[in-house]
Short mmCIF file of N, CA, C and O in Angstrom, two decimals:
data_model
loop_
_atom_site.label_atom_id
_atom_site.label_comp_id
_atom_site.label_asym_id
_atom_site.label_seq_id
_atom_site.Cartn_x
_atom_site.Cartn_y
_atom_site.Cartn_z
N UNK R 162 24.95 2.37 23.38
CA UNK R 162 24.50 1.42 24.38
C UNK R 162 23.01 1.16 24.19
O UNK R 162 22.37 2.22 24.22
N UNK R 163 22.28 0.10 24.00
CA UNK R 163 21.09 -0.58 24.12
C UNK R 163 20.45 -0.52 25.30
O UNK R 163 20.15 -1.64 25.70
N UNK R 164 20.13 0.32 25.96
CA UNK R 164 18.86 0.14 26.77
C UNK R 164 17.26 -0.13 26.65
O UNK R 164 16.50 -1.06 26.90
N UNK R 165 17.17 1.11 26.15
CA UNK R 165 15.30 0.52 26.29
C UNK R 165 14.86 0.16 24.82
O UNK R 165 14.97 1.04 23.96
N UNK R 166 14.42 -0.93 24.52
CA UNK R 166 14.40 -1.80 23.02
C UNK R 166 12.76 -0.61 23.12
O UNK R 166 12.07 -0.36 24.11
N UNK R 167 12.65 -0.29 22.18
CA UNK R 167 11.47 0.63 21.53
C UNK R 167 10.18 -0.27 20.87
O UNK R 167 8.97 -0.21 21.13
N UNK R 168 10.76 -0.92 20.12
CA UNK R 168 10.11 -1.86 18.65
C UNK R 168 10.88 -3.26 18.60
O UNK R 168 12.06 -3.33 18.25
N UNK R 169 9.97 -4.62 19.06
CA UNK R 169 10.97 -5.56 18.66
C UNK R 169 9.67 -6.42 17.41
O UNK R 169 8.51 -6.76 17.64
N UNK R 170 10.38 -6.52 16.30
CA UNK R 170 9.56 -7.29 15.68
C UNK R 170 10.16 -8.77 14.99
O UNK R 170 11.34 -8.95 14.69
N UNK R 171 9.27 -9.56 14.85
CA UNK R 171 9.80 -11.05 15.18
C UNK R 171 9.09 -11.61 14.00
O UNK R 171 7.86 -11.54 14.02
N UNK R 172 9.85 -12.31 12.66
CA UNK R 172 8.91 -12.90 11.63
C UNK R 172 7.96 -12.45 11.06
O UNK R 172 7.01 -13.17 10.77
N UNK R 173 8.00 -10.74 10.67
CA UNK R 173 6.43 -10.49 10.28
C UNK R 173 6.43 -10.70 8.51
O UNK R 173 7.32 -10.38 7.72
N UNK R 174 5.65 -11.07 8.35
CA UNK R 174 5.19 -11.45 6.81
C UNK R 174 3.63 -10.78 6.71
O UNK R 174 2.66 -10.75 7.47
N UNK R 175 3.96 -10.20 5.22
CA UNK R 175 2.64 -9.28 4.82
C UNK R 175 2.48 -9.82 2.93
O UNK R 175 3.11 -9.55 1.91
N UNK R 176 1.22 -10.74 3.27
CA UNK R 176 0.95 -11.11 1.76
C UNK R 176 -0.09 -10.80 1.61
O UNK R 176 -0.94 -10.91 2.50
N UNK R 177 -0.43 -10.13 -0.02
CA UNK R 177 -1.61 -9.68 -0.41
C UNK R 177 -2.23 -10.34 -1.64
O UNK R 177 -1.58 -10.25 -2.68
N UNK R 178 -3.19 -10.87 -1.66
CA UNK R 178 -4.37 -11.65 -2.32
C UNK R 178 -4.32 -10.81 -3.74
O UNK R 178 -4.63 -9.62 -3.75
N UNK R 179 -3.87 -11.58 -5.09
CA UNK R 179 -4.28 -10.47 -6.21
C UNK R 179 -5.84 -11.31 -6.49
O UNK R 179 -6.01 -12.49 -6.22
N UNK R 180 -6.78 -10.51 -7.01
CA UNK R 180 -8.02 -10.60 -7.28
C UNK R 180 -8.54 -10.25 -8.41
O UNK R 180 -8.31 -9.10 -8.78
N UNK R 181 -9.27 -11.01 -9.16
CA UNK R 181 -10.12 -10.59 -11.05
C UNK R 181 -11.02 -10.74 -11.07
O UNK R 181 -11.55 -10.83 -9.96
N UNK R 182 -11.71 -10.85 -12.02
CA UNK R 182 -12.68 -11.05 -12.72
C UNK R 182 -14.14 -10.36 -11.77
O UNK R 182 -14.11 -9.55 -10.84
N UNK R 183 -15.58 -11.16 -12.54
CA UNK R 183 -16.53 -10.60 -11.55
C UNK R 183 -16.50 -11.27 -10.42
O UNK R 183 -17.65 -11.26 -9.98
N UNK R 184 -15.83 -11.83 -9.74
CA UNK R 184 -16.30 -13.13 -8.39
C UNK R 184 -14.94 -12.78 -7.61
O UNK R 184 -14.59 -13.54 -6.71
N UNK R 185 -14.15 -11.62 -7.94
CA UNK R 185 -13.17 -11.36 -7.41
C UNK R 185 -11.90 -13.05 -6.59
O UNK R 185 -11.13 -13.15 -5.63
N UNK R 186 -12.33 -13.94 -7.62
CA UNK R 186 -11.45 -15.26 -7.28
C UNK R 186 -9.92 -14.77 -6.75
O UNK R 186 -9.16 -14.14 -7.49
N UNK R 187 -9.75 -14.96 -6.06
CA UNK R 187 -7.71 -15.24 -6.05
C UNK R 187 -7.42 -15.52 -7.04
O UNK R 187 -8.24 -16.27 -7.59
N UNK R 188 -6.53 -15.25 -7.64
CA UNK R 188 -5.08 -15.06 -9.00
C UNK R 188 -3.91 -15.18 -8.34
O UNK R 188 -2.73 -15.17 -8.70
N UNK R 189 -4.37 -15.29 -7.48
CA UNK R 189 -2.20 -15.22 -6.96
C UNK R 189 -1.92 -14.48 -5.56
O UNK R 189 -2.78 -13.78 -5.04
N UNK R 190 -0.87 -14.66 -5.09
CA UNK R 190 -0.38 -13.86 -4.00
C UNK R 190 0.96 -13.00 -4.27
O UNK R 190 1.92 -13.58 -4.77
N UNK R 191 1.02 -11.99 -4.03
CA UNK R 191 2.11 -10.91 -3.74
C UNK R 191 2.85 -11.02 -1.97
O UNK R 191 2.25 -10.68 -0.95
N UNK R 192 3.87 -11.43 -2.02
CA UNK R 192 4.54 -11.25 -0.79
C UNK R 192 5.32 -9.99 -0.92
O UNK R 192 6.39 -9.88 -1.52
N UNK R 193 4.76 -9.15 -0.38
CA UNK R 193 5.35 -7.67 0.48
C UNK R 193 6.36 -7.58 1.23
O UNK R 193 7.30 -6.85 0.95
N UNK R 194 6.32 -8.18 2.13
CA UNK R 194 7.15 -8.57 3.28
C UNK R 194 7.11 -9.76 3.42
O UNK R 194 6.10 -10.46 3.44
N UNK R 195 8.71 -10.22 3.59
CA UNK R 195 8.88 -12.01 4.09
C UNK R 195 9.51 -12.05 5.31
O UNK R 195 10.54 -11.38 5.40
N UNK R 196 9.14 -12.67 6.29
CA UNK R 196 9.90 -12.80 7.82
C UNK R 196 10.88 -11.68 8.13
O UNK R 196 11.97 -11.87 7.60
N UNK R 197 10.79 -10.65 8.77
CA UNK R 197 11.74 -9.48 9.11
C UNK R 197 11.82 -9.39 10.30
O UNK R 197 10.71 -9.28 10.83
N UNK R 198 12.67 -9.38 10.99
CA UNK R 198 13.29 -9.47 12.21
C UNK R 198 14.11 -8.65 12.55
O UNK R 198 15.20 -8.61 11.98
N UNK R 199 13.71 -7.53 13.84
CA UNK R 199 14.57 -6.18 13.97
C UNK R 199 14.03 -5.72 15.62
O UNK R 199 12.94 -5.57 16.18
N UNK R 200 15.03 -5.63 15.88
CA UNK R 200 14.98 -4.31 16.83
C UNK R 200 15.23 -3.38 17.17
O UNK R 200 16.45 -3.21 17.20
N UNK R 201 14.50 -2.34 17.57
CA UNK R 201 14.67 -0.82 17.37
C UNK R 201 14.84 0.01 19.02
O UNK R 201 13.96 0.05 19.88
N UNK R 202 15.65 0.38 19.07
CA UNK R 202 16.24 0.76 20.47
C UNK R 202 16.34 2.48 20.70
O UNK R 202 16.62 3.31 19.83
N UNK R 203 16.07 2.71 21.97
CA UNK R 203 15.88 4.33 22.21
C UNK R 203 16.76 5.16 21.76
O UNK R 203 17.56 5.18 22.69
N UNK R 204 17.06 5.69 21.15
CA UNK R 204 18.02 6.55 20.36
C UNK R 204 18.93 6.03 19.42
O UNK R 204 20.09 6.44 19.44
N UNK R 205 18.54 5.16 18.58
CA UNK R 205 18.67 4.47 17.07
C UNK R 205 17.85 5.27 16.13
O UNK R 205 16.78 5.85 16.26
N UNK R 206 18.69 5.11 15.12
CA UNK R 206 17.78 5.83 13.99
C UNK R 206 18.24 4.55 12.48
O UNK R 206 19.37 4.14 12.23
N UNK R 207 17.22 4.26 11.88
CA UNK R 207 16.37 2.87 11.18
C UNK R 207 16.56 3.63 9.85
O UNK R 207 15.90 4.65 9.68
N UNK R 208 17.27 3.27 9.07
CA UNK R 208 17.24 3.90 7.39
C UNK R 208 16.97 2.20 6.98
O UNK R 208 17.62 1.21 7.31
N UNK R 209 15.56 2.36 6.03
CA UNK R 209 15.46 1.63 5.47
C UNK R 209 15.13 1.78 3.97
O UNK R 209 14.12 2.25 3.45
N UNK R 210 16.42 1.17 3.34
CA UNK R 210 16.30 1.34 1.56
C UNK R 210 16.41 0.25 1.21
O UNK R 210 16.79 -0.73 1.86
N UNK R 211 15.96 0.37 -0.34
CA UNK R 211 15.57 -0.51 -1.35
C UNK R 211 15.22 -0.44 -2.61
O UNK R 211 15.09 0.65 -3.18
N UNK R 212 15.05 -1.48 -3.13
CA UNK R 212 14.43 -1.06 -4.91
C UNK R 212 12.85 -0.81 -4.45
O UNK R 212 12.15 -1.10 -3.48
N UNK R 213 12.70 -0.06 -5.79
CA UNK R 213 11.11 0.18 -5.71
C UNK R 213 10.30 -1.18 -5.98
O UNK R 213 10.45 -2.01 -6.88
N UNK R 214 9.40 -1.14 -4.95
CA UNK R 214 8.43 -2.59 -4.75
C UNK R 214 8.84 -3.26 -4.48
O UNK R 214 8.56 -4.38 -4.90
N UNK R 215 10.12 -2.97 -3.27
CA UNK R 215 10.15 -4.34 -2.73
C UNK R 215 10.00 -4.53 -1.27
O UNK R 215 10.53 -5.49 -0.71
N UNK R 216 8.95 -3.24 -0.34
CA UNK R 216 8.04 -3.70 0.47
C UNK R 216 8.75 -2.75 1.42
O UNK R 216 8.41 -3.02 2.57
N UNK R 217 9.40 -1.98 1.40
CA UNK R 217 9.61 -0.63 2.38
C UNK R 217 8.41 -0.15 3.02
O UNK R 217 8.26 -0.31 4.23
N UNK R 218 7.40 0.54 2.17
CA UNK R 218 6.24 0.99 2.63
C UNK R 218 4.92 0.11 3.05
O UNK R 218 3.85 0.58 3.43
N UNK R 219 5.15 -0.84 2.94
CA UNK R 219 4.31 -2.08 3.66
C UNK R 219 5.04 -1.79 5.14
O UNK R 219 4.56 -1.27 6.14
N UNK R 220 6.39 -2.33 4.91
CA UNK R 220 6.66 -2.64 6.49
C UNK R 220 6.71 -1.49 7.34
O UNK R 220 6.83 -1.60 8.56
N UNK R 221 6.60 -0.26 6.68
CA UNK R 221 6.63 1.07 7.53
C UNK R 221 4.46 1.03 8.19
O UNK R 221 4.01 1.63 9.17
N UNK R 222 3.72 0.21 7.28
CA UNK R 222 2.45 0.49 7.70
C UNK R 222 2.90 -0.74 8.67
O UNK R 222 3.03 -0.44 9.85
N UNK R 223 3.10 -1.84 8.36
CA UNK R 223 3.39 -3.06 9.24
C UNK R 223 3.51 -2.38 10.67
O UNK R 223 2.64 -2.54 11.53
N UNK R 224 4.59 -1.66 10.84
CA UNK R 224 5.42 -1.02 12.18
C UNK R 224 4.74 -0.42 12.64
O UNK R 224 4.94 -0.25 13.85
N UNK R 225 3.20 0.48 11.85
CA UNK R 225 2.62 1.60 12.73
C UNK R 225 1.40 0.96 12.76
O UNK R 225 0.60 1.83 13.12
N UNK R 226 0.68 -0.30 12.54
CA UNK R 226 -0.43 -0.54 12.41
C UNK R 226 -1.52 -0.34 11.81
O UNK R 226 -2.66 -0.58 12.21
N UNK R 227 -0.99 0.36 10.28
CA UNK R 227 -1.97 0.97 9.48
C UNK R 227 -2.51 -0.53 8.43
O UNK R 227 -3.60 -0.66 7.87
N UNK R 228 -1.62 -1.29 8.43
CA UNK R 228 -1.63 -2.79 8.11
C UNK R 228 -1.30 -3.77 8.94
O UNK R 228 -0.26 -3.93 9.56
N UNK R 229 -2.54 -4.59 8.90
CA UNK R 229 -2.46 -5.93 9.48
C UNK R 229 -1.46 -7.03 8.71
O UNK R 229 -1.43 -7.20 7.49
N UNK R 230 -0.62 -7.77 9.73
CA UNK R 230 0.66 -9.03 8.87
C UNK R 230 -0.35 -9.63 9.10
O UNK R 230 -1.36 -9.51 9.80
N UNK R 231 0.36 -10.78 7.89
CA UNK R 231 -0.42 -12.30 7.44
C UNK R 231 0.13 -13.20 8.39
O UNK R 231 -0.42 -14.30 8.47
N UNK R 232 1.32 -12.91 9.32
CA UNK R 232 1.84 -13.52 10.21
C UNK R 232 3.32 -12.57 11.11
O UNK R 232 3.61 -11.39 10.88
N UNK R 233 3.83 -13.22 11.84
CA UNK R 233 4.53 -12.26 12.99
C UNK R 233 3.88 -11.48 13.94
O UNK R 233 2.72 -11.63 14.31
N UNK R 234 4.59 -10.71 14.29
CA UNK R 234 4.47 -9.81 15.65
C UNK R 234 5.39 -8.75 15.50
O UNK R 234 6.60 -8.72 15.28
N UNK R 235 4.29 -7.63 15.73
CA UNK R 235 5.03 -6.17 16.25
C UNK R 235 4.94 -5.81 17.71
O UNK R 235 3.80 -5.61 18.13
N UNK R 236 5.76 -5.71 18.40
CA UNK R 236 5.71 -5.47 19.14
C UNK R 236 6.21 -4.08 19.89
O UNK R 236 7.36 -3.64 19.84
N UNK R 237 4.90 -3.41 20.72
CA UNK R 237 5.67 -1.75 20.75
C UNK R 237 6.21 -1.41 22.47
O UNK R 237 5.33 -1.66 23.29
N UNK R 238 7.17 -1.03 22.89
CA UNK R 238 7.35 -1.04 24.30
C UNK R 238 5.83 -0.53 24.81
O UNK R 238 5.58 -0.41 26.01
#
């Protein structure tokens, strides 16, 4: 049963700037995370797998605020 929603997160996207040379110009973007949409409810338990690099540990900083998204919302009860 769903009672108390814990974590609702809505569209979050996490892109990171690749950077060279001496003037550190943009080269490109890496999307980490693309729009993820989830909610996490009081006594749920969240297995999240994947291939390597394809943005597990982004969205685990995403969820705790150790990283700022390029867009969306985390939201914590």
């Amino acid at each position: 049963m769903r009672d108390k929603k814990l974590i609702e997160v809505k569209n979050l996207t996490k892109e990171f700037k690749l950077a060279s040379g001496m003037w550190k110009k943009a080269k490109g973007v890496v999307h980490a995370v693309t729009d993820v949409t989830l909610d996490i409810y009081e006594g749920e338990t969240l297995a999240l797998v994947g291939e390597s690099g394809c943005g597990k540990s982004t969205l685990i900083k995403l969820l705790t605020g150790e990283v700022v998204p390029t867009s969306g919302k985390v939201m914590v009860n």
